PDB file of C-alpha atoms in Angstrom:
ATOM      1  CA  UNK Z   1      60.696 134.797-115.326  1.00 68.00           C
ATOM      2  CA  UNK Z   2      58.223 136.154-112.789  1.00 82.00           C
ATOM      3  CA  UNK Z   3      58.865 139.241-111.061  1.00 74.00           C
ATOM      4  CA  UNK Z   4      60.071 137.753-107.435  1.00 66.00           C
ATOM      5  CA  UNK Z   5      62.791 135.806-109.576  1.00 73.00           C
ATOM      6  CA  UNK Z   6      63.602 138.760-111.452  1.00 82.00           C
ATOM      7  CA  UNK Z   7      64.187 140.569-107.706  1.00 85.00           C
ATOM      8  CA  UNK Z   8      65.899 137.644-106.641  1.00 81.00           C
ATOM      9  CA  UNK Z   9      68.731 137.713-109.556  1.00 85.00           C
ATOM     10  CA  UNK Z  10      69.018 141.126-108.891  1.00 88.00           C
ATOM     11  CA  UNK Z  11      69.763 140.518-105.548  1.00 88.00           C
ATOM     12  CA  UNK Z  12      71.939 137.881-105.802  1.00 90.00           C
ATOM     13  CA  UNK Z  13      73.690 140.033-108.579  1.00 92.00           C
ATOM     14  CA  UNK Z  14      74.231 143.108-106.436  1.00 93.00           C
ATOM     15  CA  UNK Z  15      75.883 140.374-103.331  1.00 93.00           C
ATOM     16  CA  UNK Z  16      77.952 138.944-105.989  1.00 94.00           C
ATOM     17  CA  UNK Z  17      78.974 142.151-106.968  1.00 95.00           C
ATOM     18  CA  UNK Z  18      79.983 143.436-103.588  1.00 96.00           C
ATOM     19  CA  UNK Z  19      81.678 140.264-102.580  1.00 97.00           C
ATOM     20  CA  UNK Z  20      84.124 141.018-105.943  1.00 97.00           C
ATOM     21  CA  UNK Z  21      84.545 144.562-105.134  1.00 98.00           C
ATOM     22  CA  UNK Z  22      85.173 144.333-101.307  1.00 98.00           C
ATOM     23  CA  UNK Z  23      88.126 141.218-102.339  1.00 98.00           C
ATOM     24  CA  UNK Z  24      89.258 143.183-104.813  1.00 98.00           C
ATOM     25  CA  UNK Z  25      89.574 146.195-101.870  1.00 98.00           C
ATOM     26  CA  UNK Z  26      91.091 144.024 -99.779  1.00 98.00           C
ATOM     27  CA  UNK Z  27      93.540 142.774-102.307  1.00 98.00           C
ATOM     28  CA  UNK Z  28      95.019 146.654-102.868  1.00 98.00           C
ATOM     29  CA  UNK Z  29      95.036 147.345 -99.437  1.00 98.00           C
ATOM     30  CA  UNK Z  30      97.506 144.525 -98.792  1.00 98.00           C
ATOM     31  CA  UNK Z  31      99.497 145.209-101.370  1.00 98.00           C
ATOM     32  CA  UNK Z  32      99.445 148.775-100.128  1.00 98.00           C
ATOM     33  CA  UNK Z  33     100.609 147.498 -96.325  1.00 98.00           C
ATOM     34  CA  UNK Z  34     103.258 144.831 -97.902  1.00 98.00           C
ATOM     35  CA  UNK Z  35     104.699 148.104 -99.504  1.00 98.00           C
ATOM     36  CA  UNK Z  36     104.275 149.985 -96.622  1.00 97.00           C
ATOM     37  CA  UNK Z  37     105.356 147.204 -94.462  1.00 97.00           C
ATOM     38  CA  UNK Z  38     108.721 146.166 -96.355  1.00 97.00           C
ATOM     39  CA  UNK Z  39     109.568 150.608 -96.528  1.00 98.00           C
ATOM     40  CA  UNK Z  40     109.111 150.587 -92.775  1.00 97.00           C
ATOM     41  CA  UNK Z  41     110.997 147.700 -91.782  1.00 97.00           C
ATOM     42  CA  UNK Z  42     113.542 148.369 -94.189  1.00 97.00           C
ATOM     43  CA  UNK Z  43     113.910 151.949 -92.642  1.00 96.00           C
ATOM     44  CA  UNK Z  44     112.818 153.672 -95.502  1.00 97.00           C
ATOM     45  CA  UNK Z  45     110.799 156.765 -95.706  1.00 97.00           C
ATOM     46  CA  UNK Z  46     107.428 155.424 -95.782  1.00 96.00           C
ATOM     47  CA  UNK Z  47     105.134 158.602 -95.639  1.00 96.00           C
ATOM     48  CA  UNK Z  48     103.999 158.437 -99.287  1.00 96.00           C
ATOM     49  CA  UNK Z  49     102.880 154.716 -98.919  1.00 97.00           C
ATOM     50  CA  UNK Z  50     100.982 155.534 -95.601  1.00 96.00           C
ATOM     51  CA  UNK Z  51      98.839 158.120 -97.215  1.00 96.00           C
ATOM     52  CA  UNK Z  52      98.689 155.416 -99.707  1.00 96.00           C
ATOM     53  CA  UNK Z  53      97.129 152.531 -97.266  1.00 97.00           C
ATOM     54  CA  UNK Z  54      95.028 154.630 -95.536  1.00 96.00           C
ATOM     55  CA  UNK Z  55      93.212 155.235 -99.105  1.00 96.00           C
ATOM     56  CA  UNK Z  56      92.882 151.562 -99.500  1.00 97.00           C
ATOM     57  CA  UNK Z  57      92.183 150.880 -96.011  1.00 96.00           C
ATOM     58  CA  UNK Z  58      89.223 153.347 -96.272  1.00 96.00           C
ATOM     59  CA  UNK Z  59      88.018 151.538 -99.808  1.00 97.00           C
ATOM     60  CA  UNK Z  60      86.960 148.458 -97.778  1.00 98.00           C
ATOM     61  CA  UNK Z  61      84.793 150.033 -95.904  1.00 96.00           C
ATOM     62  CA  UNK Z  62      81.855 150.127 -98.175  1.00 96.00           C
ATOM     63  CA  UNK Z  63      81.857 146.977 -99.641  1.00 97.00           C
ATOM     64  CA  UNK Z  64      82.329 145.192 -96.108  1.00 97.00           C
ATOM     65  CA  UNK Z  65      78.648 146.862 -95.177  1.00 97.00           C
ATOM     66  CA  UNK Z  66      77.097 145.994 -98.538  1.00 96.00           C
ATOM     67  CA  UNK Z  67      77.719 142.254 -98.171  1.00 97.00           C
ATOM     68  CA  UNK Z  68      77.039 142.610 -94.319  1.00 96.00           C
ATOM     69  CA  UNK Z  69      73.800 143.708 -95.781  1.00 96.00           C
ATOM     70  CA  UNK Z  70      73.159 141.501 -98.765  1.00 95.00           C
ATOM     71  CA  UNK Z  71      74.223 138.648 -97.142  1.00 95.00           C
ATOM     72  CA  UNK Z  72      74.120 138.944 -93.641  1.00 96.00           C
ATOM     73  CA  UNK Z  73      75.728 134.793 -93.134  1.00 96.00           C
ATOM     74  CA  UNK Z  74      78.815 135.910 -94.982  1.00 97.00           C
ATOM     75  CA  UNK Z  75      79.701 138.673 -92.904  1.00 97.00           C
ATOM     76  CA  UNK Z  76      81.757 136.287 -90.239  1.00 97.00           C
ATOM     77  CA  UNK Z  77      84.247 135.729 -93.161  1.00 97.00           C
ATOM     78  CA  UNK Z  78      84.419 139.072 -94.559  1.00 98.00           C
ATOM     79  CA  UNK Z  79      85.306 140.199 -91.361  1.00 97.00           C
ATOM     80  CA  UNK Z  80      87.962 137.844 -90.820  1.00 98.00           C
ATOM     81  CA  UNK Z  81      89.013 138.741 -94.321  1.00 98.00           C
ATOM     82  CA  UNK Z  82      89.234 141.718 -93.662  1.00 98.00           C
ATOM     83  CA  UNK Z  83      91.003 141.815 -89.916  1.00 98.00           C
ATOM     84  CA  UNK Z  84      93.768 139.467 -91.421  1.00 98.00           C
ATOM     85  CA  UNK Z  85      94.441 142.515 -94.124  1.00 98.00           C
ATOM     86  CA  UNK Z  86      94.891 144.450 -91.397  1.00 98.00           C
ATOM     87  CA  UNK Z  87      97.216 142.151 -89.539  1.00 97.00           C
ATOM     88  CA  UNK Z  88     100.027 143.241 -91.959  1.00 98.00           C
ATOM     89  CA  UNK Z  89     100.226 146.876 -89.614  1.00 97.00           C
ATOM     90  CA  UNK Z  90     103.256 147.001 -87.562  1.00 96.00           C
ATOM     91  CA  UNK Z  91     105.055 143.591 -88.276  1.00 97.00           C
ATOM     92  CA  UNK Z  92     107.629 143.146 -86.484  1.00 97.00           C
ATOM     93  CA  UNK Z  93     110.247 141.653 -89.202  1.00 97.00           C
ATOM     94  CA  UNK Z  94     109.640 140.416 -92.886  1.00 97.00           C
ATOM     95  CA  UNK Z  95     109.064 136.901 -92.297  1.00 98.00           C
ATOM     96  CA  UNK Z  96     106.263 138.011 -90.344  1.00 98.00           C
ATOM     97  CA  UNK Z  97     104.813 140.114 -92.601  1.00 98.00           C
ATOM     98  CA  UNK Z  98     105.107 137.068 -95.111  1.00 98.00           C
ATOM     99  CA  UNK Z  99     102.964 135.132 -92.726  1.00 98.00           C
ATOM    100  CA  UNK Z 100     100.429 137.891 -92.224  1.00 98.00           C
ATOM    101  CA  UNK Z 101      99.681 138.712 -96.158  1.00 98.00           C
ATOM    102  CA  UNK Z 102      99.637 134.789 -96.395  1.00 98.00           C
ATOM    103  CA  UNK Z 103      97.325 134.298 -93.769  1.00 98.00           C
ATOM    104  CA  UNK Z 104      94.881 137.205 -95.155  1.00 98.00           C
ATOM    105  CA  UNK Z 105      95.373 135.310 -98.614  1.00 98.00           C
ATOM    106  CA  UNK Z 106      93.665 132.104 -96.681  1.00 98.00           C
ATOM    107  CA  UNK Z 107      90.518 134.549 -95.207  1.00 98.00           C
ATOM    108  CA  UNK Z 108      90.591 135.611 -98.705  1.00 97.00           C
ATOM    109  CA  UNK Z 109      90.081 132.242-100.118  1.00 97.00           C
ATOM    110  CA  UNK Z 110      87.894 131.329 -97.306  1.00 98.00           C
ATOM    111  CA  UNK Z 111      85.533 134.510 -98.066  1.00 98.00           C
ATOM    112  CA  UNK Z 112      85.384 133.895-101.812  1.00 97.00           C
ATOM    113  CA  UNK Z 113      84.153 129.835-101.450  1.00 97.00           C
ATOM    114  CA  UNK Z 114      82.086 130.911 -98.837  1.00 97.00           C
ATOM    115  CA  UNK Z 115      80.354 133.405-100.599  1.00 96.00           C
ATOM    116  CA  UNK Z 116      80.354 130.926-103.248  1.00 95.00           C
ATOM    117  CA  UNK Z 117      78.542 128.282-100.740  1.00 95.00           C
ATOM    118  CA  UNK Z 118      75.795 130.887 -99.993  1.00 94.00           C
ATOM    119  CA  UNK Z 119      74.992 131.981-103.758  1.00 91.00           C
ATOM    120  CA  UNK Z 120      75.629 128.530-105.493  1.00 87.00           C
ATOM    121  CA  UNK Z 121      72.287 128.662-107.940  1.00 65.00           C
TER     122      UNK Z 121
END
């Protein structure tokens, strides 16, 4: 393998990489808001679990600007990805929670066959 191909696995390593790790942040920080979510609207004491999603909200942060970075065509879907994640904030009853976690399951899936679409060898 020459050199430039050598560079270009790399690369292409390093975007897969961050595409895994900012789903994967994604993925705990709406299970952290579905927690937080279900406390809130059950009138439960949700402090703990706020401190909680705030960590994971903050955890997507980097990832989001290494693919932005690496692979500047995806970053339309991880940014939907990640703005339906953040749909889950202040639901206004469980069912719509339900719908918000599923419909940042869907960007999910989107994101991931995208990416997939982009760095298909």
């Amino acid at each position: 393998m020459t050199l430039a191909g050598t560079e270009a696995t790399a690369r292409r390593q390093h975007a897969v990489d961050a595409v895994a790790t900012l789903v994967s942040a994604i993925a705990a920080h709406r299970a952290a808001m579905w927690h937080r979510e279900s406390l809130r609207l059950d009138g439960d004491d949700w402090t703990d679990a706020r401190a909680a999603s705030q960590a994971t909200r903050a955890a997507i942060s980097a990832p989001a600007v290494q693919v932005a970075v690496l692979l500047p065509a995806l970053r339309p879907a991880a940014d939907a990805a990640a703005e339906a994640v953040y749909a889950l904030r202040g639901a206004a009853t469980l069912t719509a929670l339900a719908d918000a976690r599923a419909a940042s399951l869907t960007a999910d899936e989107r994101l991931v066959a995208e990416a997939g679409r982009l760095l298909a060898v």
